[in-house]
Each structure stands twice: as structure tokens, then as C-alpha cells.
mmCIF file of C-alpha atoms and ligand atoms in Angstrom:
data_model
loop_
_atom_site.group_PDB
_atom_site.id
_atom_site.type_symbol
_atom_site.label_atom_id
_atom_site.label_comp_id
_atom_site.label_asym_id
_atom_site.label_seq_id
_atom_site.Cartn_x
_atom_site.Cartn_y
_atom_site.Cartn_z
ATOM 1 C CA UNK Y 1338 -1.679 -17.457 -16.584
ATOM 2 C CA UNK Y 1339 -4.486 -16.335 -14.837
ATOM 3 C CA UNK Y 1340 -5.058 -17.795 -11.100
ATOM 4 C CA UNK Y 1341 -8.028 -18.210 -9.176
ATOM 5 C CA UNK Y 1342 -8.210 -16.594 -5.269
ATOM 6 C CA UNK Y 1343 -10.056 -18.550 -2.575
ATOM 7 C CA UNK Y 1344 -11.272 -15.922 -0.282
ATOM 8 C CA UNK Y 1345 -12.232 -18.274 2.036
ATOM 9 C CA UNK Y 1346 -8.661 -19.273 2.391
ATOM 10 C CA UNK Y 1347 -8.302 -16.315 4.348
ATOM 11 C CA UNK Y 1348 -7.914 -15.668 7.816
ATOM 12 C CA UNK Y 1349 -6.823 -12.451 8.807
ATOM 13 C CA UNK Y 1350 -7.539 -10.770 5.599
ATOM 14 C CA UNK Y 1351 -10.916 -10.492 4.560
ATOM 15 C CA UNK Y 1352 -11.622 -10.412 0.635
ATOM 16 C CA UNK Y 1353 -14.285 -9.054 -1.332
ATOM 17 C CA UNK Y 1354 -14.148 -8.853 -4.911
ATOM 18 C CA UNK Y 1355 -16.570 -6.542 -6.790
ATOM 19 C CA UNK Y 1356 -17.724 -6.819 -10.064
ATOM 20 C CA UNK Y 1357 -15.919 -3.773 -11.800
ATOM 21 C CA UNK Y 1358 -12.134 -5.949 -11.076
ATOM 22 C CA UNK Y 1359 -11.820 -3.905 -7.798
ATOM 23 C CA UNK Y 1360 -11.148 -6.187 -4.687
ATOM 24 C CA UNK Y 1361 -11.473 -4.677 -1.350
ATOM 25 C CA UNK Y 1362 -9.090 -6.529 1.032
ATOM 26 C CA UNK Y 1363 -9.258 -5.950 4.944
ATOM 27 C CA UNK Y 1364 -7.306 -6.318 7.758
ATOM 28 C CA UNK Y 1365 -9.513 -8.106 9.865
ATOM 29 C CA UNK Y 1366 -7.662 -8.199 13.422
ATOM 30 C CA UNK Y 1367 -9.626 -5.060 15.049
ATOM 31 C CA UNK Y 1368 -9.361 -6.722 18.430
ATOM 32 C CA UNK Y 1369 -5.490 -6.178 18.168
ATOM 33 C CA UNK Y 1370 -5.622 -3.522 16.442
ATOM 34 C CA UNK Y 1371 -4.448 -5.067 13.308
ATOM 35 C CA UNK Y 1372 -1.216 -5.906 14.548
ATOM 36 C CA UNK Y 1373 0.814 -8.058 11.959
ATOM 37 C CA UNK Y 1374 1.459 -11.306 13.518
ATOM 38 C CA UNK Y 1375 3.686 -13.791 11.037
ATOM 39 C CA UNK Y 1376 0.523 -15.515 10.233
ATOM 40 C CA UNK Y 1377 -1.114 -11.637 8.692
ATOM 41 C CA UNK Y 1378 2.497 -11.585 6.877
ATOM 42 C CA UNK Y 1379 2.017 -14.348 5.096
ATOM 43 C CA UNK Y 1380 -1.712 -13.832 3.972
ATOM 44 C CA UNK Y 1381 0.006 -10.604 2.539
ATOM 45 C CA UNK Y 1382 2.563 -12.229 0.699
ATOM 46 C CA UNK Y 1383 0.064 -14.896 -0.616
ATOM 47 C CA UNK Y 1384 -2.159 -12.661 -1.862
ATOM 48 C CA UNK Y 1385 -0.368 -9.683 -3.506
ATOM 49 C CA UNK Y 1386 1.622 -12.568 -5.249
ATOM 50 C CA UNK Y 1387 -1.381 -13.971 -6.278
ATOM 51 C CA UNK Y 1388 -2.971 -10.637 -7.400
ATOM 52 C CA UNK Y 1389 -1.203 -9.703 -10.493
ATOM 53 C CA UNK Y 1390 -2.298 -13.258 -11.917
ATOM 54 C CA UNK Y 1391 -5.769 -12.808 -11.228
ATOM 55 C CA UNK Y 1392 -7.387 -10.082 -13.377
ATOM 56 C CA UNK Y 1393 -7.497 -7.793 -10.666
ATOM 57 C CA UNK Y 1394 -7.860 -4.368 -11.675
ATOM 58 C CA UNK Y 1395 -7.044 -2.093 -8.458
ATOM 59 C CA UNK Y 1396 -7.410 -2.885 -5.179
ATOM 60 C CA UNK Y 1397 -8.486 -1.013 -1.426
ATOM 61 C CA UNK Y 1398 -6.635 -1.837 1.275
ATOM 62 C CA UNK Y 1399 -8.570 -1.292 4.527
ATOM 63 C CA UNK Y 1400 -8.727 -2.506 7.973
ATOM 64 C CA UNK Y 1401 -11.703 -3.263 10.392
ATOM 65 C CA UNK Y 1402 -12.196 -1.049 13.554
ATOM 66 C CA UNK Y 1403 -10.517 2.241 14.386
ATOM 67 C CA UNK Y 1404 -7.365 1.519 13.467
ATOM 68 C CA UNK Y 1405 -5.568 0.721 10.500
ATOM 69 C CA UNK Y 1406 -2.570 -0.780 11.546
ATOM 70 C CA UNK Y 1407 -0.571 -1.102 14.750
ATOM 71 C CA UNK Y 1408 2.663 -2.687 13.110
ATOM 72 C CA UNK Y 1409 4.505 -5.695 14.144
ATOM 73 C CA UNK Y 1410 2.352 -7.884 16.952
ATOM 74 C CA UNK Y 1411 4.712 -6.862 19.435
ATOM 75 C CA UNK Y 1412 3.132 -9.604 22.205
ATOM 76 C CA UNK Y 1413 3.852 -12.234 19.331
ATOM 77 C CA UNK Y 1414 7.399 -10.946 19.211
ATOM 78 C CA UNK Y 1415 7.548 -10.849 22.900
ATOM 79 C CA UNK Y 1416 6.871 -14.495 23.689
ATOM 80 C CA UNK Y 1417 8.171 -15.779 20.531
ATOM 81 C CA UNK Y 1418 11.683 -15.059 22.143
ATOM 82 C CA UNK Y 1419 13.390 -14.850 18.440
ATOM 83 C CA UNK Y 1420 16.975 -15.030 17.554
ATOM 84 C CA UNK Y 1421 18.566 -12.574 15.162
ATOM 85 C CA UNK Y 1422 18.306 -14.995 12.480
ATOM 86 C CA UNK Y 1423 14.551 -16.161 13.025
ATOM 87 C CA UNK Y 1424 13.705 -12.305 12.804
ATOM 88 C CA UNK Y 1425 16.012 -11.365 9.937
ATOM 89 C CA UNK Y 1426 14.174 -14.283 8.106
ATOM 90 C CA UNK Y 1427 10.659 -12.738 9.137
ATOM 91 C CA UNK Y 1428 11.756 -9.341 8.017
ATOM 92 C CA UNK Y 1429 12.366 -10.649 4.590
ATOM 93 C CA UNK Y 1430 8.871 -12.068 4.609
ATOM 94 C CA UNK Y 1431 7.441 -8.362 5.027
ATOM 95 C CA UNK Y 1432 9.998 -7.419 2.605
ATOM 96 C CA UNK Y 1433 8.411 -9.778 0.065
ATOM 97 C CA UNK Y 1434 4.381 -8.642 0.409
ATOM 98 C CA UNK Y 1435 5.308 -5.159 0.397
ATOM 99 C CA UNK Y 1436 7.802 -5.477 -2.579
ATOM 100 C CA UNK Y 1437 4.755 -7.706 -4.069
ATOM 101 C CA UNK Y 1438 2.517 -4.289 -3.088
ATOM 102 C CA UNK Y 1439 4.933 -1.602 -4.524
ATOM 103 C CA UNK Y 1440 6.303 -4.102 -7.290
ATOM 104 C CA UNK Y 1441 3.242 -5.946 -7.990
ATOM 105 C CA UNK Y 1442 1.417 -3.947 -11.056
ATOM 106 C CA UNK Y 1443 -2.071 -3.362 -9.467
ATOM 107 C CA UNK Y 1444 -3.332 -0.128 -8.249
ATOM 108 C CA UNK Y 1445 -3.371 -0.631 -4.503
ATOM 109 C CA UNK Y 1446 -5.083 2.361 -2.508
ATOM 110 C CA UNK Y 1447 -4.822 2.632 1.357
ATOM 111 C CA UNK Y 1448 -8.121 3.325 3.466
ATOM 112 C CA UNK Y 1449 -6.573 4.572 6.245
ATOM 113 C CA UNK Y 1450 -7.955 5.400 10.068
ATOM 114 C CA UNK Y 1451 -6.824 5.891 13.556
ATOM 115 C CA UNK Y 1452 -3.140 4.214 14.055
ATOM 116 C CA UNK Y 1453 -0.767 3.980 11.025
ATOM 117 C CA UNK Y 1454 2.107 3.718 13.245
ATOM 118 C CA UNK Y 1455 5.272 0.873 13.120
ATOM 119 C CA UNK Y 1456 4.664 -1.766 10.592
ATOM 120 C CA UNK Y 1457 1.386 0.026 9.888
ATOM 121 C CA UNK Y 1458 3.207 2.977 7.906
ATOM 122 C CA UNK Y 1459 5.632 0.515 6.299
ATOM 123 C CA UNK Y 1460 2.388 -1.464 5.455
ATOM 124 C CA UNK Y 1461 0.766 1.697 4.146
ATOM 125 C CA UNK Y 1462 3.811 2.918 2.118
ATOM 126 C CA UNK Y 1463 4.225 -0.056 0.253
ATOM 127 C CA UNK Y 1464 0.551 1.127 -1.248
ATOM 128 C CA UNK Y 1465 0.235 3.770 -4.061
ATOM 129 C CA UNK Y 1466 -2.086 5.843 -3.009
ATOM 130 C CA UNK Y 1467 -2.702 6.652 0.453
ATOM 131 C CA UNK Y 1468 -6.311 8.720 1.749
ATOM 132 C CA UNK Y 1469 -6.422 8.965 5.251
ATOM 133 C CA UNK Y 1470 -9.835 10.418 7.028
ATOM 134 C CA UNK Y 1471 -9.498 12.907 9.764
ATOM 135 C CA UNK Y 1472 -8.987 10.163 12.763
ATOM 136 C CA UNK Y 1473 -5.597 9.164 11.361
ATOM 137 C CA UNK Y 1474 -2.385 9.334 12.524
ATOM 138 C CA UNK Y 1475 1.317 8.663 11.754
ATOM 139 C CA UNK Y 1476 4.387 7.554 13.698
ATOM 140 C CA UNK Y 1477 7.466 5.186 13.818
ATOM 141 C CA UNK Y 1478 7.533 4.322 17.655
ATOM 142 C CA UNK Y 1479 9.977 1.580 17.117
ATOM 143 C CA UNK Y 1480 12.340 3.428 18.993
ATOM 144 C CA UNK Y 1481 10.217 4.184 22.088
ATOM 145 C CA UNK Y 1482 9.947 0.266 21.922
ATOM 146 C CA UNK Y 1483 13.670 -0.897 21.801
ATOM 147 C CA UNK Y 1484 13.151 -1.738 17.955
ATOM 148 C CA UNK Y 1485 14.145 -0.555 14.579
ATOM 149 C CA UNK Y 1486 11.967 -0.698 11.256
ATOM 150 C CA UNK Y 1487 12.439 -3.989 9.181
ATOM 151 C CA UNK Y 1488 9.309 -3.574 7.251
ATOM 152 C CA UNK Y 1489 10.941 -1.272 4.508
ATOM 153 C CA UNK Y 1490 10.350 2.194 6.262
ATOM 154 C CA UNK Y 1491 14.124 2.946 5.695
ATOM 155 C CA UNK Y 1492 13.606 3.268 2.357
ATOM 156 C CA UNK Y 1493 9.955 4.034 1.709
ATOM 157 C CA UNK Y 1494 8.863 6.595 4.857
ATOM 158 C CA UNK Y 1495 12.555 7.756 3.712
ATOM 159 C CA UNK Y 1496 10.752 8.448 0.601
ATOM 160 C CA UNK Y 1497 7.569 9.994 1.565
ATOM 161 C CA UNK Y 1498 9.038 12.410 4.358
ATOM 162 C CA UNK Y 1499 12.186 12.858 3.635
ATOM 163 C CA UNK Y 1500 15.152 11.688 5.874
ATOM 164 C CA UNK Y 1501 15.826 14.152 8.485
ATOM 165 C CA UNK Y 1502 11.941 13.805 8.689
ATOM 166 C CA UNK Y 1503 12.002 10.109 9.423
ATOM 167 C CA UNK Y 1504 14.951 10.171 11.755
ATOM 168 C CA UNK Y 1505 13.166 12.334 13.632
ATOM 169 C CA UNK Y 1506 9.425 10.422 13.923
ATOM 170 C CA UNK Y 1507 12.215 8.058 15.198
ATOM 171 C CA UNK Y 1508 13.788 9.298 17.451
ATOM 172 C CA UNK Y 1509 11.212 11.303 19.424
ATOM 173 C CA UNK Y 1510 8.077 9.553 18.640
ATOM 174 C CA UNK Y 1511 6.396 12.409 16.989
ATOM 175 C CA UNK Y 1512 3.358 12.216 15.322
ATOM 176 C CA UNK Y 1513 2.124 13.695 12.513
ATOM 177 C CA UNK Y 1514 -1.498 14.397 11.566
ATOM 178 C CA UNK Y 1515 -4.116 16.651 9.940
ATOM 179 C CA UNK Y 1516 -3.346 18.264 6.458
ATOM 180 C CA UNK Y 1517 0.743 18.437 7.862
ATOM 181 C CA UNK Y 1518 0.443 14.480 6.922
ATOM 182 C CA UNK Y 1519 -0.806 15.693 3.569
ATOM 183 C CA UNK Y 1520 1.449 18.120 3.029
ATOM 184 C CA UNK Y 1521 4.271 16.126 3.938
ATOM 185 C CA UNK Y 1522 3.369 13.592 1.539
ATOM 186 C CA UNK Y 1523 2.245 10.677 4.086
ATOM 187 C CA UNK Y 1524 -1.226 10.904 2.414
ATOM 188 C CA UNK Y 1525 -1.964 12.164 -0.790
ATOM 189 C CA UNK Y 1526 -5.569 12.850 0.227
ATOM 190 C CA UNK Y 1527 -8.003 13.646 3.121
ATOM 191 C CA UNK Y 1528 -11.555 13.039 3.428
ATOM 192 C CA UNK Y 1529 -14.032 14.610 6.200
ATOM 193 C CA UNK Y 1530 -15.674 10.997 5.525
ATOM 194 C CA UNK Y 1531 -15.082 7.683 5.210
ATOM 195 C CA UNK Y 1532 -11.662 6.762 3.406
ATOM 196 C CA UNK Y 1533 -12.814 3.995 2.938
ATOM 197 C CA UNK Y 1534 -15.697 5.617 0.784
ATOM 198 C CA UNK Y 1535 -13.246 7.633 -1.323
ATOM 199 C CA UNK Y 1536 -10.782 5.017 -1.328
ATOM 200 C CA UNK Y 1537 -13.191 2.871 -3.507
ATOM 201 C CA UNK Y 1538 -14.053 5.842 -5.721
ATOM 202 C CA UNK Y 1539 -10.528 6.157 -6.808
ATOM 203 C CA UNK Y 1540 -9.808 2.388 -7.127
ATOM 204 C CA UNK Y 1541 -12.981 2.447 -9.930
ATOM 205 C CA UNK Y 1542 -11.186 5.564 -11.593
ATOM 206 C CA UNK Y 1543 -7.880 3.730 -12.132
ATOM 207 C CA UNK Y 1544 -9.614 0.273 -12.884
ATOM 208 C CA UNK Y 1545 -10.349 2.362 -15.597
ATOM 209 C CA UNK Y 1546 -6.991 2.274 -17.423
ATOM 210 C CA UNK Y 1547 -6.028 -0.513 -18.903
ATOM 211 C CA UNK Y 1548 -4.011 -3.036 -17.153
ATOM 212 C CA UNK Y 1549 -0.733 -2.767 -19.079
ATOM 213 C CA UNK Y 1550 -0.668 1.284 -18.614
ATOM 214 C CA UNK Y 1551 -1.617 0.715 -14.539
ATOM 215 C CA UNK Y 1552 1.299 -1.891 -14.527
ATOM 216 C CA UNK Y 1553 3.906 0.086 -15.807
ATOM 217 C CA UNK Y 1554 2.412 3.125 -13.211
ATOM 218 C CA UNK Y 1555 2.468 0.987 -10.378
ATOM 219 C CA UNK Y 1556 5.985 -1.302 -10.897
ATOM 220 C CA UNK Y 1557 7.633 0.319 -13.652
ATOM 221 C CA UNK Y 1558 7.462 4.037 -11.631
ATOM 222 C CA UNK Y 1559 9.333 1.971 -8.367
ATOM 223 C CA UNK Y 1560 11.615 0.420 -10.742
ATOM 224 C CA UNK Y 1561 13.064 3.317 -11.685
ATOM 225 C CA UNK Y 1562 13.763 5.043 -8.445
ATOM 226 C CA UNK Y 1563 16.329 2.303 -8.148
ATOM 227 C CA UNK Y 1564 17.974 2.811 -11.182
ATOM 228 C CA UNK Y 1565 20.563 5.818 -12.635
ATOM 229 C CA UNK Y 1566 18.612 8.116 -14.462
ATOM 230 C CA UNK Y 1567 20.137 7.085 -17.723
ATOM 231 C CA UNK Y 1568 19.104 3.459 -17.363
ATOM 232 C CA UNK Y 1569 15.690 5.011 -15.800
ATOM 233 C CA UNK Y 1570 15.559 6.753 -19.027
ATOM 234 C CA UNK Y 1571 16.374 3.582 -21.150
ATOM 235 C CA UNK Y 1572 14.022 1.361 -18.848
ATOM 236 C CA UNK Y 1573 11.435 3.968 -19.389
ATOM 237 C CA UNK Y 1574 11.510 4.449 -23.389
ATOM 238 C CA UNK Y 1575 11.502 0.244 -23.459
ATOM 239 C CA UNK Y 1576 8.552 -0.020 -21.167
ATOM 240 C CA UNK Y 1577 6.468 3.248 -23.144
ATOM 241 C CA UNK Y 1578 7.232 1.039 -26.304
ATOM 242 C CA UNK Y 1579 5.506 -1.703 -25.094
ATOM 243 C CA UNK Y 1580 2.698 0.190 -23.222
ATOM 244 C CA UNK Y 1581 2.126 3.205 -25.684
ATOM 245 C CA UNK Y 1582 1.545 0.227 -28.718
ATOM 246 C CA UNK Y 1583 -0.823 -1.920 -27.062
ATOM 247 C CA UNK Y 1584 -3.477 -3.013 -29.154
ATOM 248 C CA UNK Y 1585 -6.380 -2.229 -26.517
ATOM 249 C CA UNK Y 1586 -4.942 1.597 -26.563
ATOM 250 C CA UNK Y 1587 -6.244 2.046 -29.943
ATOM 251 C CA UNK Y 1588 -10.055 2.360 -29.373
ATOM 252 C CA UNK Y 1589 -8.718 5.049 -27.025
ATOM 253 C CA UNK Y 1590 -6.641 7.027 -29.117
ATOM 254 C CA UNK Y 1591 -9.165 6.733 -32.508
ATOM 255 C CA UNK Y 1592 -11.827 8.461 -29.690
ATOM 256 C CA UNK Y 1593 -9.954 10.952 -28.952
ATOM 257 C CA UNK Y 1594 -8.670 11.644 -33.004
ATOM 258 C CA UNK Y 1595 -12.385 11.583 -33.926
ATOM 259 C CA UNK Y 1596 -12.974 13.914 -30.891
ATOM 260 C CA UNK Y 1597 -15.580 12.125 -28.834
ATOM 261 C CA UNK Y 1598 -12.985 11.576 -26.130
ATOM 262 C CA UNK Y 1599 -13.149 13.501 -22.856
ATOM 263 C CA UNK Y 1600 -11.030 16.655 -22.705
ATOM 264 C CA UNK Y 1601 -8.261 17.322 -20.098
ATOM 265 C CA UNK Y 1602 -10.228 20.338 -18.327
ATOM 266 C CA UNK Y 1603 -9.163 21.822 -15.015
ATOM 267 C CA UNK Y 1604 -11.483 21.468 -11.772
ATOM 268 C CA UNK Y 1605 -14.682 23.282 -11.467
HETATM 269 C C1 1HE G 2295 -1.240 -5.117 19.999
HETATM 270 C C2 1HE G 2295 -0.524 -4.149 19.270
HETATM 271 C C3 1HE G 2295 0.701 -4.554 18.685
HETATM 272 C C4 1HE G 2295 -2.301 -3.220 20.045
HETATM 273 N N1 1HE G 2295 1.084 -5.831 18.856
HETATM 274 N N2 1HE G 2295 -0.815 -6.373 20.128
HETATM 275 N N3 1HE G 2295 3.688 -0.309 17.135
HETATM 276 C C5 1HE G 2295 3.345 0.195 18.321
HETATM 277 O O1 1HE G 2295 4.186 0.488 19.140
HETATM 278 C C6 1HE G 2295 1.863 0.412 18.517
HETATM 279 C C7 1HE G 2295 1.363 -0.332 19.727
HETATM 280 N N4 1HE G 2295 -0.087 -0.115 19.910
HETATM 281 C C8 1HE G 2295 -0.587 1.038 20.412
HETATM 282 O O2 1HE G 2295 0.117 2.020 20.664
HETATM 283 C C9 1HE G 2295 -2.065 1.070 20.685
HETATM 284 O O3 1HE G 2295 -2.499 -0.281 20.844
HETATM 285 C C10 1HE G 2295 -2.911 1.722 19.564
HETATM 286 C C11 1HE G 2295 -2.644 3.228 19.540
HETATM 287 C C12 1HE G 2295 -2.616 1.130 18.185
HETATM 288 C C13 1HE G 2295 -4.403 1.478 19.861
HETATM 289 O O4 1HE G 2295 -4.691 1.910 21.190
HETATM 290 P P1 1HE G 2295 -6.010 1.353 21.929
HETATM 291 O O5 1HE G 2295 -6.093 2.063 23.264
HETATM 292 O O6 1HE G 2295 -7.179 1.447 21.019
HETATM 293 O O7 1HE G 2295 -5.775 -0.224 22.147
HETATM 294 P P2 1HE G 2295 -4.917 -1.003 23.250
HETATM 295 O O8 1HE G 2295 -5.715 -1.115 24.516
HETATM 296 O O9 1HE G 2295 -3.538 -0.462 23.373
HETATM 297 O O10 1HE G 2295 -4.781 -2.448 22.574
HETATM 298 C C14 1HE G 2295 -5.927 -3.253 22.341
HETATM 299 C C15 1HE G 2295 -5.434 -4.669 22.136
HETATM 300 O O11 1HE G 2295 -4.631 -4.700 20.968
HETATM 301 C C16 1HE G 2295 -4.538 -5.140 23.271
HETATM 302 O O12 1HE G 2295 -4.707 -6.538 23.352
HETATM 303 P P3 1HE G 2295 -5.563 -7.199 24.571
HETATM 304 O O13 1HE G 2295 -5.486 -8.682 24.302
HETATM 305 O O14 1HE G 2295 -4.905 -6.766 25.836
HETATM 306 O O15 1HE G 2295 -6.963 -6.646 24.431
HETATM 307 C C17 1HE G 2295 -3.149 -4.850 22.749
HETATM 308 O O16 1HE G 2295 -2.161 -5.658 23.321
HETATM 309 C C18 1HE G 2295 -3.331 -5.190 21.284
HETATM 310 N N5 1HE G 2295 -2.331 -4.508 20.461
HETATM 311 N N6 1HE G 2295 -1.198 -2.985 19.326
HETATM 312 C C19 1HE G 2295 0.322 -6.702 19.554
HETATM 313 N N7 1HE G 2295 1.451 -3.726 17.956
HETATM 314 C C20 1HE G 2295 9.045 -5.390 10.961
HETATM 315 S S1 1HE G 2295 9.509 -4.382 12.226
HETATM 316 C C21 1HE G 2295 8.160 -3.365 12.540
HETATM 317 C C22 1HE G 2295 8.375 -2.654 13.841
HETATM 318 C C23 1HE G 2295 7.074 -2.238 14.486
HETATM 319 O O17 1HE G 2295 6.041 -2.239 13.869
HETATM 320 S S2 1HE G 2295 7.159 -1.797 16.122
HETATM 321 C C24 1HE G 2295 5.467 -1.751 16.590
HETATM 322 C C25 1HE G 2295 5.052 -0.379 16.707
#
């Protein structure tokens, strides 16, 4: 069951595994800002398929130079000339890495910087945690553009911000930085360094858990947003059966009977 990841089949994404299970995978496109050309799309859906498979036990998502992401490659789009079916069909391509991301299992946390705007938000919502550092910035300028979203903002910005919140970023462009992002749940931290930096810290904390009880957190969680709450409920007791039995668990439990098991204590 277990696959093997060439990182030097890799063009636009960078990959570099580390020896506690945490990959770090970059966008490596700085000189277009990261832009996500068909060719990125599919690196992303190779490798977050992939990643479940592979023993990975979290992963940062970052991007090289200022930016994190400036969403679709617009120029691509330009002088590709598509038809309504060529770009419905490339829609459902980002549709299937950021499923893979939300859906996948694996902790994924967001380094953000600069530009999250357009396909870069969709990008970064499809992550599970999100720490942006004080350069960063949000917005949906698809409609500045002529566009729409088709990267699953409708449903996950929708999410974050809240509707009337989203149709607005649309509509007028506005951006949102600064601890407003925080508080409006864009990021769910904000560092006066590198995210990058802090982003790794908290991948190592959740590579911590074990894989099954990080799975159902980071697929089993999404799952259930798209289900009634009584099937939620069902879904939920089924998976916590499975989970809250698991062999590996018992070392963990017997530590914290015996009492040599860290305490839940609240923040100095
Ligand atoms: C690009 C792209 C891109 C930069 N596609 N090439 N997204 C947007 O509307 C964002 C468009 N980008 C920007 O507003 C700015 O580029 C940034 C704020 C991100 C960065 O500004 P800056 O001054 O650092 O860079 P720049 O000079 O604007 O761009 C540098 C190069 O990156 C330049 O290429 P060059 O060959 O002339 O050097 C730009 O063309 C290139 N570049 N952004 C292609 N997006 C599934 S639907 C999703 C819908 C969307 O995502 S709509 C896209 C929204």
C-alpha cells in the first residue's frame, strides 16, 4: 500500500522530505508569482494523491519568493483561448488536488506570504491550517478580471468568511489583511516571522498524533460538513470506533492511566 515519491519528478513543486515524516512542498514559480498554470495543477493532483500512500505524516505547503500564490496563470488562460468545455474540464482538475488536500488525511499547513489572492486562496483553503506572516494578503479579484472562482472558493472561502463576506471580496476587490484576516478566520495564526518557520513547528506537533487520529481530523472533519447532522453524528460514532480502538492508542492511554502522560494545562 505504501508508494514511493520521486521528488525529482517534480517541476513546479519542489519536495523535501524530512526525517520526522514531515515533507515541505513548495511552489516553485516565484518568477510568476506562483501562478497555477495546468502543468502546477497537475503536480498538485499527483502528489496529494500520492501522499496519503506514502507514510507522510503532515505536510508545509509553501511557496518561493514574496508571494504565495497569484491564482490561475491568467497569461496561460489568455493565449490558451479555451472553450467552456476545455475550462470546465480544467476546473475539475483543481477540484481534484484540492479535494485530495481537504479530503486527503494528512495534516497540510499553509506558509503563507505576500499574495493569496484568486486561485491562491482557493489553493490555501483547501489546507488545514493556514499561518500567514505579516506581508500577507487576501482577495478574490476574479471579478475585477472578467472571471469567477472554479477552484472551490464557493464553497470553502464561503466557509472561512462567511458568504456576504465572500460576495463582497468579489465584488469590490477588497482585501483583507493584518489580524482582521485572523479574526475573520482566513488564517488561524500570525507570526511577526517567518511562516514558514512556524509553519514547520506545527507540522512536527501534529506528526505527532498518530496517523489514523490525524486522518479522521483532516478527512473525516470535511466529510461531515457535507452530511445532515444525524448522519454526521452516525459517520462520526463509526469513524471514533475505529480511531478511539486502535491498537497504537494504547501505549498512549496506559501513560496517561499510570500518570506519566502530559497534562492538559492552559498557556503560561
Ligand atoms: C502572472 C500572474 C497570474 C503574476 N498569471 N502570470 N489573480 C490575480 O488577478 C492576480 C494577478 N497578479 C497580481 O496582481 C500581481 O502579479 C501580484 C500582486 C501577485 C504580484 O505583483 P508584482 O508587482 O510582484 O508582480 P507582477 O509584475 O505583477 O508580475 C510578475 C510576473 O508574474 C509577470 O510576468 P512577466 O513575465 O511579465 O515578468 C506577471 O505576468 C506574472 N504573473 N500573476 C500569470 N495570475 C480556477 S479559477 C481561478 C481564478 C483566478 O485565480 S483569477 C486570478 C486572480
Amino acid at each position: 500500500m505504501t508508494v514511493q515519491i520521486d521528488p525529482a519528478g517534480y517541476k513546479t513543486l519542489e519536495l523535501k522530505p524530512h526525517d520526522d515524516g514531515v515533507w515541505v512542498v513548495t511552489l516553485n514559480r516565484p518568477a510568476k508569482r506562483n501562478a497555477l498554470d495546468s502543468h502546477a495543477i497537475e503536480e498538485l493532483v499527483a502528489f496529494f494523491s500520492a501522499a496519503p500512500r506514502a507514510g507522510i505524516r503532515a505536510i508545509v505547503l509553501a511557496a518561493a519568493g514574496d508571494h504565495f500564490c497569484a491564482g490561475l496563470d491568467l497569461v496561460e488562460h489568455h493565449q490558451a483561448d479555451r472553450s467552456p468545455a476545455a475550462f470546465m474540464h480544467l476546473c475539475l482538475r483543481w477540484h481534484e488536488a484540492f479535494n485530495k488536500m481537504e479530503y486527503g488525511g494528512v495534516p497540510i499547513i499553509a506558509a503563507l506570504k505576500g499574495a493569496v489572492v484568486g486561485g491562491g486562496l482557493e489553493l490555501a483553503s483547501a489546507a488545514h491550517i493556514r499561518v500567514m506572516d505579516q506581508t500577507t494578503y487576501f482577495a478574490l479579484p476574479e471579478g475585477q478580471r472578467g472571471l469567477f472562482t472554479g477552484g472551490g472558493a464557493t464553497i470553502r472561502v464561503t466557509a472561512l468568511v462567511g458568504q456576504a463576506r465572500m460576495v463582497d471580496m468579489m465584488l469590490t476587490g477588497r482585501v483583507y489583511q493584518g489580524q482582521e484576516a485572523v479574526d475573520l478566520g482566513l488564517a488561524q495564526y500570525m507570526t511577526e516571522g517567518s511562516s514558514l518557520e512556524r509553519a514547520l513547528e506545527l507540522a512536527r506537533k501534529a506528526a505527532q498524533n498518530l496517523p489514523l487520529s490525524n486522518f479522521a481530523i483532516c478527512s473525516g472533519i470535511s466529510h461531515m460538513q457535507n452530511m445532515s447532522a444525524l448522519d454526521a453524528a452516525y459517520a462520526e460514532a463509526v469513524l471514533a470506533g475505529v480511531v478511539n480502538t486502535q491498537p497504537e492508542a494504547r501505549a498512549r492511554l496506559a501513560a496517561f492511566a499510570d500518570k506519566s502522560a502530559a497534562r492538559v494545562r492552559p498557556n503560561e
